[in-house]
Amino acid sequence: MSGVTPPFAELHALSNFSFLRGASHPEELIMQAAELGYEALALTDECSVAGVVRAWQRKRQQQLSIRLIVGSEFRRDDLHLIVLASNREGYAQLCRLITRCRRRAPKGSYQLLDEDLTPEALPDCLALWYPAGSTETGQDRAAWLAAVFPDRLWIALRHHLSAGDDARCRQARQLAAVSGLPLVCANDVHMHTPERQMLQDTLTAIRHGCTVQTAGYHLFPNAERHLRSMERLHSLYGEALLTESVRIARRCTFELDSLSYEYPSELVPPGMSAADYLRQLTREGEQRRYPRGTPLPVQATLRKELQLITDLGYEHFFLTIEDLVRFARNRGILCQGRGSAANSAVCYCLGITEVDPTKATLLFERFVSKERNEPPDIDVDFEHERREEVMQYIYVKYGRHRAALAATVITYRAKSAIRDVGKALGYPTTDLDRLIDGLDRRDRDNPWYDQLQQQCQSREDRLAARFARLVGEIRHFPRHLSQHVGGFVIAADNLDRLVPTENAAMAERTVIQWDKDDLEALGLLKVDVLALGMLTAIRKCLQSLQQFHGRPFRVEDIPPDDPATYRMLQQADSVGVFQVESRAQMSMLPRLRPKTFYDLVVQIAIVRPGPIQGDMVHPYLTHRQDPDSVTYPNEAIRKVLERTYGVPIFQEQVIALAMAAAGFSPGEADQLRRAMASWKRHGHMEELQSRLIQGMLDNGHSADFADRLCRQIQGFGEYGFPESHAASFALLAYVSAWLKCHHPAAFCCALLNSQPMGFYSPSQLLQDLRRHDVTLLPVDINRSHWDHSLEPDPEQSSTPALRLGFRQVKGVNRERLQAVLSARPEGGFADLLGIRRLNLLHRSDWAALASADALSALAGHRYQVRWDVMGQVESTPLLQSELFGEEPLSLTAPAEGESILEDYHSLGLTLGRHPLALLRERGHLPGVLTADSLQDEGLSPPCAVTVCGLVTGRQRPGSASGVTFVTLEDETGNVNVVVWLDLARRQRQVLLASHLLRVRGKLEREGDVIHVIAHHLDNCSAWLSELKVKSRDFH
Amino acid sequence: MIWLYLHFPALQPDPDHPGEQRGRLLERLALRAYRRVAHVALQPPAGLVLEAGSMWRLETPERLQQSLCHDLQALGVSVQASRGQSPLAARLLAEAGGQPPDLTAEQQQERLAALPLQACGLDEASRIALARLGLRTCADLLALPTAALGRRFGTELLHWRERLLGRSADPQDWFTPPAFFDQHQELNEDIEHLQGVRFPLARLLQALEDYCQQTQQATDELALRLHHRERPPTDLSLGSAVPETRASAWEELARLHLERVTLYAPVTAISLRCRCLQPRTAQSADLTRSAATTTDEPHRLLGRLQARLGRQALYRSALRADYRPDQRNGWVPAHGRSIRTRGMTAPDDSTGHPLWLLAQPQPVQRQRLQLLSGPERIQTGWWDLRGIKRDYYRARLLEHGLAWVFERPDGQWFVAGYFS
């Protein structure tokens, strides 16, 4: 930076949040501008402020002295305007303007009307105008704009060394002279360095849907639209214009940190203060939770928490959430808080969370702390089928002008990057698809981008190398804003004073222009209204038990610490149980053998890619065997790690360790946690890691210990679990396990009625239920309801039978069928005519029912019934086929195999024999072992085996070095097959396409867990002919 | 009517190479069959239907099937053939592996009945619907009462059944061989100078004109072959800019073309062949027109130039939307389609550019330049190997007046063009 050139402020810059125009991230722009010695930079994305928080955060992190000005660009055929916010009010006015422009246009676009620009609308904003067209129209326009922005309007000059720039600048000066408006220079910045020109051209081509070769004059003629050096600018514009830019910049004093969150205040009853009301509600909650008196430690915690809440002024926040949760409970909607909120005793008393402070160690600092100066993060799970009710409640109570969803920024990933860039460079789509298929995006050792670079380097043409580079640059670039799943922002008054809102893709939904990271960075309140399928299932199960047994049944009635439940879990009998039903979890249950609630908490947290990679499971198990053998370097560390036998498993422990072992302050420790959580935003894990190691060494720990701890923390990277979160989930896991253990039919029924959810398909859930000796009853026109239901089992009294419901039948219409069911007489319909007379069903409904064999009680076998109903004439139900002189035709009944096929076709499952039983009977499977026989004592693994089954699961967890886990189902149960990477590559087609798979391999046993390592795969799907069983492919 | 179906397994579309064109092959096979049977219909992608009843007196269907298959197999084409009571029946039986030539009617019925519905050419939806009633073979389908079947599946399936049984008409699209002109003229004496070719050629061209008149067709390409004794023939390709019928026009083109040819052996015969006949578009005759029409001129000139110089030698200018001055003025082959690029509207800044650009920029010394205006920076074109980064200026060049010059990043200066 030289003292010769006058100071300068760039007042017109676009980041990549001006989608497909800007070629640099907001962070890059602010850094470069600071580097060049600009006094200020205005980030003026097109009708948007989506990028400002990121720029501001980087500025804060790097402690840059450059000032950031917030503004926005508006373009129309006849008008090109930059609007800058000069103060807080100006910022609100700008947000209001952006909102108005966006809300009247479809998603992703905006419309600026003349009536938006009035003196009353933008009194605290400054405007820069690029005149265009002839001098006469220019004068009229100038006069109008000057009236809208008196003393706040400038004519902007820009020069990019293009052919017409000199003439345009002359014209602009003339206009300024004639109209009396002041002049300033601005540079229409699209990128931070000229090196981004290729990318900027590519973005232009993508935007116009053509290639760079044919984009012609849509591209810019040179790379001048970057942040240029002050010397350059001086020689181009002269001192006066530069000085003017600074004068404008100094009139803009708005800082993003001045945005403070204003809580909705109507929740507090008149005459009370928020603090008092909160205290009152908490006390009421205490009485509910601890009817025999609040334990002393909890009392102390409550006092501490309430004090802190008052000190930091968060009362309204808690009250808002309490109100929401109370609404849900009054409506009978199950809900539960999760995340760090579960660390709070106040939340427990208010009913926001269910984690009892006496049952788990809570780290309140994880939730709220003085140093952090940001509001707590409370996520609440609601029943997934009823979440919409909760969201509507928010909109109705606060109004659409005060509540909106947070945004999610959809960015370029591997596939979209390769496709869009490739097309823009003129590569044919087939080549690109092949390229994408050839990349292994799961490969941890060789990230896909490196693979791409290698492939491009080996090609001859120069363009390929550029292609690779462009794909690398466009990665993580925003493409558009989408609505966040459930993060609501609720403001005290108009939300658009805080941030603009725009239309989301869903009707009636609006979205703010910031995402949750932006909100967190600014300390703004967000309530996460999430959906959880298991809550729906639990409620439905309790409801059906209530109905069936005729007495009330609530979550509170479920006894804790039930040994039978834990025994069931120890045997990995956990299909359908929340969080512990996956293949990975099941294989871990017999090893970890949970027998207390806390064991369950650990189980949930530990079986994740993070801990498995961080090498935590084995030491945990070994130490648990012999807790006394564990040594701790000092007392502080012991306190942190004792409850997990010396192995760090939870996020809170890592934070506590960073403080205890490496001397991190709470603030620094929190930074570490944050870096772990938001890895995707170019986190500085490496820097923190080295500080951690240094800190530990400084504190006298061995390099070995430091290294081991670091590796374990690295494993946390993306998947570390907060203890409180695991505890909230463990509650649901326990409840669902208890229900499965003691009321398997009701529980399975509820799971089936809450689909889609969970890990297993209805077919698998029913197979499991059957193996627990529950009778399954088919869909019956005279017995079934729309939902699956329970019926007394005539054969046994210990458990009801499960009657399949009509919802399982493919192709039947819900309204029409429910109309029929409401007209169904007490004892059922006597014959088909009775139903036909109602004239409610269409031919397609009839055909669907016939194929599901639901009409067999009234008519013949399904082929016959299907034939008969197909012959019906739609509008004349009373006339039978005989009247047309049609000879009744008698079709042969389906054979067993055909029946089973029809079952799968129409229901997606079968209550008949499993197809494998038939195949085995017919001699197709010589030498093939059944799933349960693998557990036989007679077999001594490791040994060679052949197994065969329907492929019901294919899973390739990213961490496990390219291995694929396949689940095969036969008539006796499930087999876990392990397919290593080289076999998967060799027999890729067979692995991916088989419905029925035969595997030759090696049986291995580890304790109670067995699996088969595959050596060779055979696709036997042809035996099933038309059978289609969809496997849930998890990736 | 006696139906025969020929199925060529090799012509079945290959799932790994979709879109591969095999239509011409089928046509050639049809042509082959056409020599023996008057009624041939193509059933793309891989079959032919023949009606053999009309040939009965010349050849029995058994013999016909036998000899046709023999013929085709000699060509190296594998074929599965069958007779049938209807074109559809014959097709299904042929596709199922072919049947012996002496297939009796009962055997036919039997084998048809045994076919699974997958092999019956039904649409997938119907087939699945039938399967879901337990009906899986052709016999099952044939056994269903008509009214009942029609009620449930509609008339399409009924109609299919009737077609299969030969009970309803199945009109075919009979094959007609493509028209072409192919005439050969033996010469009484060997011709040793090309001049001598003109007379026999004129006669052939006249025959062509007559043929075109009769069939209302025209052509823009002729193949002329000059035969030699004991030497391979000389092949010439005559092209016209527009489809032409007049012998005089072709003579003219032929003359220009022949001027470029060197005879390396005496000519013993000539043949004229034309493959690409197109329907002739009528040209409105201008009553006032004189012998040489004005509208014809450009085309005729183009045709003559092409004939004289060869097709590849003709180019026309085209403006490209490109900031790079060197790339903006381009030449494309005269026959090529113009590629419309996006962003064609140039910004109206090109007033500063001279009309006359040098083919290659000339290096020049900076001292000799007096810069008047600029720079205009043009930095683009990174996608082909002709990317540039240049600062252009208007400059006064000591002896040459006003020039358009540019500076490269390495400091070298060049003259790009001159202002007139």
PDB file of C-alpha atoms in Angstrom, chain A residues 65-262:
ATOM      1  CA  SER A  65      -9.458  -3.261   9.335  1.00  0.00           C
ATOM      2  CA  ILE A  66     -11.269  -2.853   6.029  1.00  0.00           C
ATOM      3  CA  ARG A  67     -14.913  -1.907   6.457  1.00  0.00           C
ATOM      4  CA  LEU A  68     -17.700  -3.945   4.972  1.00  0.00           C
ATOM      5  CA  ILE A  69     -20.654  -2.068   3.535  1.00  0.00           C
ATOM      6  CA  VAL A  70     -23.925  -3.840   2.852  1.00  0.00           C
ATOM      7  CA  GLY A  71     -25.783  -3.136  -0.360  1.00  0.00           C
ATOM      8  CA  SER A  72     -27.477  -4.691  -3.304  1.00  0.00           C
ATOM      9  CA  GLU A  73     -27.531  -4.374  -7.077  1.00  0.00           C
ATOM     10  CA  PHE A  74     -30.740  -4.076  -9.062  1.00  0.00           C
ATOM     11  CA  ARG A  75     -30.866  -4.541 -12.816  1.00  0.00           C
ATOM     12  CA  ARG A  76     -33.600  -3.916 -15.295  1.00  0.00           C
ATOM     13  CA  ASP A  77     -33.467  -3.279 -19.030  1.00  0.00           C
ATOM     14  CA  ASP A  78     -33.737   0.415 -18.419  1.00  0.00           C
ATOM     15  CA  LEU A  79     -32.176   0.794 -14.997  1.00  0.00           C
ATOM     16  CA  HIS A  80     -28.992  -0.273 -13.300  1.00  0.00           C
ATOM     17  CA  LEU A  81     -28.818   0.726  -9.675  1.00  0.00           C
ATOM     18  CA  ILE A  82     -26.718  -0.012  -6.581  1.00  0.00           C
ATOM     19  CA  VAL A  83     -28.407   0.662  -3.253  1.00  0.00           C
ATOM     20  CA  LEU A  84     -26.238   0.941  -0.124  1.00  0.00           C
ATOM     21  CA  ALA A  85     -27.377   0.897   3.482  1.00  0.00           C
ATOM     22  CA  SER A  86     -26.027   3.822   5.437  1.00  0.00           C
ATOM     23  CA  ASN A  87     -27.262   2.850   8.895  1.00  0.00           C
ATOM     24  CA  ARG A  88     -29.446   0.342  10.720  1.00  0.00           C
ATOM     25  CA  GLU A  89     -32.611   1.916   9.395  1.00  0.00           C
ATOM     26  CA  GLY A  90     -31.190   2.022   5.911  1.00  0.00           C
ATOM     27  CA  TYR A  91     -30.390  -1.651   6.200  1.00  0.00           C
ATOM     28  CA  ALA A  92     -33.969  -2.410   7.196  1.00  0.00           C
ATOM     29  CA  GLN A  93     -35.213  -0.358   4.246  1.00  0.00           C
ATOM     30  CA  LEU A  94     -32.921  -2.251   1.901  1.00  0.00           C
ATOM     31  CA  CYS A  95     -34.167  -5.589   3.235  1.00  0.00           C
ATOM     32  CA  ARG A  96     -37.730  -4.449   2.793  1.00  0.00           C
ATOM     33  CA  LEU A  97     -36.990  -3.464  -0.795  1.00  0.00           C
ATOM     34  CA  ILE A  98     -35.353  -6.786  -1.589  1.00  0.00           C
ATOM     35  CA  THR A  99     -38.251  -8.638   0.001  1.00  0.00           C
ATOM     36  CA  ARG A 100     -40.809  -6.762  -2.034  1.00  0.00           C
ATOM     37  CA  CYS A 101     -38.947  -7.388  -5.267  1.00  0.00           C
ATOM     38  CA  ARG A 102     -38.490 -11.084  -4.571  1.00  0.00           C
ATOM     39  CA  ARG A 103     -41.900 -11.877  -3.191  1.00  0.00           C
ATOM     40  CA  ARG A 104     -43.739 -10.722  -6.267  1.00  0.00           C
ATOM     41  CA  ALA A 105     -41.674 -12.916  -8.575  1.00  0.00           C
ATOM     42  CA  PRO A 106     -41.289 -16.680  -8.836  1.00  0.00           C
ATOM     43  CA  LYS A 107     -38.582 -18.417  -6.863  1.00  0.00           C
ATOM     44  CA  GLY A 108     -35.093 -17.414  -7.910  1.00  0.00           C
ATOM     45  CA  SER A 109     -36.031 -14.165  -9.607  1.00  0.00           C
ATOM     46  CA  TYR A 110     -37.125 -10.648  -8.708  1.00  0.00           C
ATOM     47  CA  GLN A 111     -38.964  -7.695 -10.130  1.00  0.00           C
ATOM     48  CA  LEU A 112     -38.208  -4.078  -9.412  1.00  0.00           C
ATOM     49  CA  LEU A 113     -41.079  -1.705 -10.098  1.00  0.00           C
ATOM     50  CA  ASP A 114     -40.926   2.058 -10.286  1.00  0.00           C
ATOM     51  CA  GLU A 115     -43.300   2.332  -7.350  1.00  0.00           C
ATOM     52  CA  ASP A 116     -40.739   0.597  -5.120  1.00  0.00           C
ATOM     53  CA  LEU A 117     -38.473   3.595  -5.458  1.00  0.00           C
ATOM     54  CA  THR A 118     -40.017   6.396  -3.490  1.00  0.00           C
ATOM     55  CA  PRO A 119     -38.388   8.899  -1.150  1.00  0.00           C
ATOM     56  CA  GLU A 120     -40.372   7.433   1.760  1.00  0.00           C
ATOM     57  CA  ALA A 121     -39.220   3.895   1.101  1.00  0.00           C
ATOM     58  CA  LEU A 122     -35.463   4.442   1.214  1.00  0.00           C
ATOM     59  CA  PRO A 123     -34.635   7.579   3.207  1.00  0.00           C
ATOM     60  CA  ASP A 124     -31.503   6.088   4.719  1.00  0.00           C
ATOM     61  CA  CYS A 125     -30.018   4.522   1.645  1.00  0.00           C
ATOM     62  CA  LEU A 126     -27.464   5.788  -0.815  1.00  0.00           C
ATOM     63  CA  ALA A 127     -27.659   5.014  -4.506  1.00  0.00           C
ATOM     64  CA  LEU A 128     -25.212   4.669  -7.370  1.00  0.00           C
ATOM     65  CA  TRP A 129     -26.622   4.816 -10.867  1.00  0.00           C
ATOM     66  CA  TYR A 130     -25.147   3.692 -14.193  1.00  0.00           C
ATOM     67  CA  PRO A 131     -26.890   5.758 -16.830  1.00  0.00           C
ATOM     68  CA  ALA A 132     -27.615   4.218 -20.216  1.00  0.00           C
ATOM     69  CA  GLY A 133     -29.271   5.333 -23.409  1.00  0.00           C
ATOM     70  CA  SER A 134     -29.454   8.838 -24.845  1.00  0.00           C
ATOM     71  CA  THR A 135     -28.860  12.067 -22.934  1.00  0.00           C
ATOM     72  CA  GLU A 136     -32.522  13.121 -23.044  1.00  0.00           C
ATOM     73  CA  THR A 137     -33.835   9.970 -21.389  1.00  0.00           C
ATOM     74  CA  GLY A 138     -30.873  10.198 -19.088  1.00  0.00           C
ATOM     75  CA  GLN A 139     -31.896  13.620 -17.875  1.00  0.00           C
ATOM     76  CA  ASP A 140     -35.444  12.567 -17.137  1.00  0.00           C
ATOM     77  CA  ARG A 141     -34.220   9.564 -15.298  1.00  0.00           C
ATOM     78  CA  ALA A 142     -31.675  11.553 -13.366  1.00  0.00           C
ATOM     79  CA  ALA A 143     -34.344  13.946 -12.223  1.00  0.00           C
ATOM     80  CA  TRP A 144     -36.586  11.164 -11.045  1.00  0.00           C
ATOM     81  CA  LEU A 145     -33.837   9.320  -9.174  1.00  0.00           C
ATOM     82  CA  ALA A 146     -32.596  12.511  -7.626  1.00  0.00           C
ATOM     83  CA  ALA A 147     -36.050  13.035  -6.187  1.00  0.00           C
ATOM     84  CA  VAL A 148     -36.037   9.532  -4.743  1.00  0.00           C
ATOM     85  CA  PHE A 149     -32.545   9.941  -3.264  1.00  0.00           C
ATOM     86  CA  PRO A 150     -32.031  13.634  -2.574  1.00  0.00           C
ATOM     87  CA  ASP A 151     -28.337  14.304  -1.869  1.00  0.00           C
ATOM     88  CA  ARG A 152     -27.826  10.588  -1.828  1.00  0.00           C
ATOM     89  CA  LEU A 153     -27.454   9.802  -5.502  1.00  0.00           C
ATOM     90  CA  TRP A 154     -24.301   9.506  -7.582  1.00  0.00           C
ATOM     91  CA  ILE A 155     -23.676   8.787 -11.216  1.00  0.00           C
ATOM     92  CA  ALA A 156     -21.255   5.922 -11.383  1.00  0.00           C
ATOM     93  CA  LEU A 157     -18.505   5.571 -13.932  1.00  0.00           C
ATOM     94  CA  ARG A 158     -16.866   2.331 -14.737  1.00  0.00           C
ATOM     95  CA  HIS A 159     -14.008   1.644 -17.056  1.00  0.00           C
ATOM     96  CA  HIS A 160     -12.895  -1.808 -18.081  1.00  0.00           C
ATOM     97  CA  LEU A 161     -10.655  -0.919 -21.023  1.00  0.00           C
ATOM     98  CA  SER A 162     -13.353  -1.972 -23.459  1.00  0.00           C
ATOM     99  CA  ALA A 163     -14.048  -0.290 -26.755  1.00  0.00           C
ATOM    100  CA  GLY A 164     -17.025   1.817 -25.751  1.00  0.00           C
ATOM    101  CA  ASP A 165     -15.947   2.710 -22.242  1.00  0.00           C
ATOM    102  CA  ASP A 166     -14.379   6.049 -23.116  1.00  0.00           C
ATOM    103  CA  ALA A 167     -17.510   7.196 -24.886  1.00  0.00           C
ATOM    104  CA  ARG A 168     -19.744   6.002 -22.085  1.00  0.00           C
ATOM    105  CA  CYS A 169     -17.699   7.762 -19.471  1.00  0.00           C
ATOM    106  CA  ARG A 170     -17.827  10.980 -21.472  1.00  0.00           C
ATOM    107  CA  GLN A 171     -21.570  10.718 -21.713  1.00  0.00           C
ATOM    108  CA  ALA A 172     -21.863  10.077 -17.997  1.00  0.00           C
ATOM    109  CA  ARG A 173     -19.767  13.128 -17.201  1.00  0.00           C
ATOM    110  CA  GLN A 174     -21.911  15.217 -19.488  1.00  0.00           C
ATOM    111  CA  LEU A 175     -25.015  13.999 -17.796  1.00  0.00           C
ATOM    112  CA  ALA A 176     -23.536  14.745 -14.410  1.00  0.00           C
ATOM    113  CA  ALA A 177     -22.723  18.267 -15.475  1.00  0.00           C
ATOM    114  CA  VAL A 178     -26.176  18.874 -16.879  1.00  0.00           C
ATOM    115  CA  SER A 179     -28.085  17.322 -13.995  1.00  0.00           C
ATOM    116  CA  GLY A 180     -25.872  18.527 -11.213  1.00  0.00           C
ATOM    117  CA  LEU A 181     -25.309  15.053  -9.795  1.00  0.00           C
ATOM    118  CA  PRO A 182     -21.952  14.097  -8.339  1.00  0.00           C
ATOM    119  CA  LEU A 183     -19.746  11.453  -9.959  1.00  0.00           C
ATOM    120  CA  VAL A 184     -18.044   8.434  -8.487  1.00  0.00           C
ATOM    121  CA  CYS A 185     -16.217   5.431  -9.859  1.00  0.00           C
ATOM    122  CA  ALA A 186     -17.278   1.840  -9.277  1.00  0.00           C
ATOM    123  CA  ASN A 187     -16.020  -1.301 -10.912  1.00  0.00           C
ATOM    124  CA  ASP A 188     -18.771  -3.891 -11.353  1.00  0.00           C
ATOM    125  CA  VAL A 189     -16.464  -6.415  -9.701  1.00  0.00           C
ATOM    126  CA  HIS A 190     -17.258 -10.034 -10.545  1.00  0.00           C
ATOM    127  CA  MET A 191     -14.160 -11.742  -9.162  1.00  0.00           C
ATOM    128  CA  HIS A 192     -11.366 -11.106  -6.776  1.00  0.00           C
ATOM    129  CA  THR A 193      -8.455 -11.821  -9.131  1.00  0.00           C
ATOM    130  CA  PRO A 194      -8.201 -12.024 -12.916  1.00  0.00           C
ATOM    131  CA  GLU A 195      -7.309 -15.694 -12.553  1.00  0.00           C
ATOM    132  CA  ARG A 196     -10.996 -16.353 -12.116  1.00  0.00           C
ATOM    133  CA  GLN A 197     -11.763 -15.235 -15.646  1.00  0.00           C
ATOM    134  CA  MET A 198     -12.056 -18.766 -16.961  1.00  0.00           C
ATOM    135  CA  LEU A 199     -14.518 -19.604 -14.247  1.00  0.00           C
ATOM    136  CA  GLN A 200     -16.481 -16.429 -14.792  1.00  0.00           C
ATOM    137  CA  ASP A 201     -16.749 -17.217 -18.511  1.00  0.00           C
ATOM    138  CA  THR A 202     -17.839 -20.743 -17.653  1.00  0.00           C
ATOM    139  CA  LEU A 203     -20.524 -19.433 -15.314  1.00  0.00           C
ATOM    140  CA  THR A 204     -21.774 -17.170 -18.073  1.00  0.00           C
ATOM    141  CA  ALA A 205     -21.980 -20.084 -20.474  1.00  0.00           C
ATOM    142  CA  ILE A 206     -23.851 -22.157 -17.900  1.00  0.00           C
ATOM    143  CA  ARG A 207     -26.235 -19.307 -17.294  1.00  0.00           C
ATOM    144  CA  HIS A 208     -27.063 -18.980 -20.988  1.00  0.00           C
ATOM    145  CA  GLY A 209     -27.185 -22.706 -21.561  1.00  0.00           C
ATOM    146  CA  CYS A 210     -24.474 -22.699 -24.206  1.00  0.00           C
ATOM    147  CA  THR A 211     -20.771 -23.463 -24.457  1.00  0.00           C
ATOM    148  CA  VAL A 212     -17.955 -20.961 -23.951  1.00  0.00           C
ATOM    149  CA  GLN A 213     -17.043 -21.460 -27.587  1.00  0.00           C
ATOM    150  CA  THR A 214     -20.454 -20.288 -28.741  1.00  0.00           C
ATOM    151  CA  ALA A 215     -21.192 -17.775 -26.017  1.00  0.00           C
ATOM    152  CA  GLY A 216     -19.968 -14.994 -28.241  1.00  0.00           C
ATOM    153  CA  TYR A 217     -20.577 -11.542 -26.835  1.00  0.00           C
ATOM    154  CA  HIS A 218     -22.267 -12.778 -23.693  1.00  0.00           C
ATOM    155  CA  LEU A 219     -18.801 -13.111 -22.242  1.00  0.00           C
ATOM    156  CA  PHE A 220     -16.811 -10.133 -21.062  1.00  0.00           C
ATOM    157  CA  PRO A 221     -14.063  -9.075 -23.486  1.00  0.00           C
ATOM    158  CA  ASN A 222     -11.366  -9.109 -20.843  1.00  0.00           C
ATOM    159  CA  ALA A 223     -10.660  -9.861 -17.206  1.00  0.00           C
ATOM    160  CA  GLU A 224     -10.814  -6.299 -15.882  1.00  0.00           C
ATOM    161  CA  ARG A 225     -13.823  -6.903 -13.666  1.00  0.00           C
ATOM    162  CA  HIS A 226     -11.639  -7.882 -10.746  1.00  0.00           C
ATOM    163  CA  LEU A 227     -10.462  -5.990  -7.704  1.00  0.00           C
ATOM    164  CA  ARG A 228      -7.769  -3.829  -9.235  1.00  0.00           C
ATOM    165  CA  SER A 229      -4.824  -2.229  -7.548  1.00  0.00           C
ATOM    166  CA  MET A 230      -5.112   1.286  -6.261  1.00  0.00           C
ATOM    167  CA  GLU A 231      -2.406   2.518  -8.629  1.00  0.00           C
ATOM    168  CA  ARG A 232      -4.327   1.155 -11.568  1.00  0.00           C
ATOM    169  CA  LEU A 233      -7.528   2.735 -10.413  1.00  0.00           C
ATOM    170  CA  HIS A 234      -5.817   6.027  -9.826  1.00  0.00           C
ATOM    171  CA  SER A 235      -4.399   6.149 -13.319  1.00  0.00           C
ATOM    172  CA  LEU A 236      -7.754   5.157 -14.744  1.00  0.00           C
ATOM    173  CA  TYR A 237     -10.091   7.480 -12.890  1.00  0.00           C
ATOM    174  CA  GLY A 238      -8.037  10.195 -11.288  1.00  0.00           C
ATOM    175  CA  GLU A 239      -7.992  11.372  -7.722  1.00  0.00           C
ATOM    176  CA  ALA A 240     -11.359  13.080  -7.513  1.00  0.00           C
ATOM    177  CA  LEU A 241     -13.440  10.010  -8.246  1.00  0.00           C
ATOM    178  CA  LEU A 242     -11.488   7.839  -5.869  1.00  0.00           C
ATOM    179  CA  THR A 243     -11.863  10.331  -3.077  1.00  0.00           C
ATOM    180  CA  GLU A 244     -15.583  10.504  -3.716  1.00  0.00           C
ATOM    181  CA  SER A 245     -15.863   6.745  -3.257  1.00  0.00           C
ATOM    182  CA  VAL A 246     -14.390   7.056   0.191  1.00  0.00           C
ATOM    183  CA  ARG A 247     -16.669   9.934   1.045  1.00  0.00           C
ATOM    184  CA  ILE A 248     -19.639   7.726   0.223  1.00  0.00           C
ATOM    185  CA  ALA A 249     -18.175   4.826   2.169  1.00  0.00           C
ATOM    186  CA  ARG A 250     -17.754   6.989   5.240  1.00  0.00           C
ATOM    187  CA  ARG A 251     -21.429   7.850   5.183  1.00  0.00           C
ATOM    188  CA  CYS A 252     -22.199   4.146   5.548  1.00  0.00           C
ATOM    189  CA  THR A 253     -21.827   3.293   9.177  1.00  0.00           C
ATOM    190  CA  PHE A 254     -23.967   0.186   9.417  1.00  0.00           C
ATOM    191  CA  GLU A 255     -22.268  -2.823  11.027  1.00  0.00           C
ATOM    192  CA  LEU A 256     -23.709  -6.295  10.997  1.00  0.00           C
ATOM    193  CA  ASP A 257     -22.981  -6.835  14.674  1.00  0.00           C
ATOM    194  CA  SER A 258     -25.477  -4.174  15.473  1.00  0.00           C
ATOM    195  CA  LEU A 259     -28.166  -6.605  14.467  1.00  0.00           C
ATOM    196  CA  SER A 260     -29.502  -7.845  17.694  1.00  0.00           C
ATOM    197  CA  TYR A 261     -32.135 -10.346  18.086  1.00  0.00           C
ATOM    198  CA  GLU A 262     -35.453  -9.025  19.246  1.00  0.00           C
TER     199      GLU A 262
END
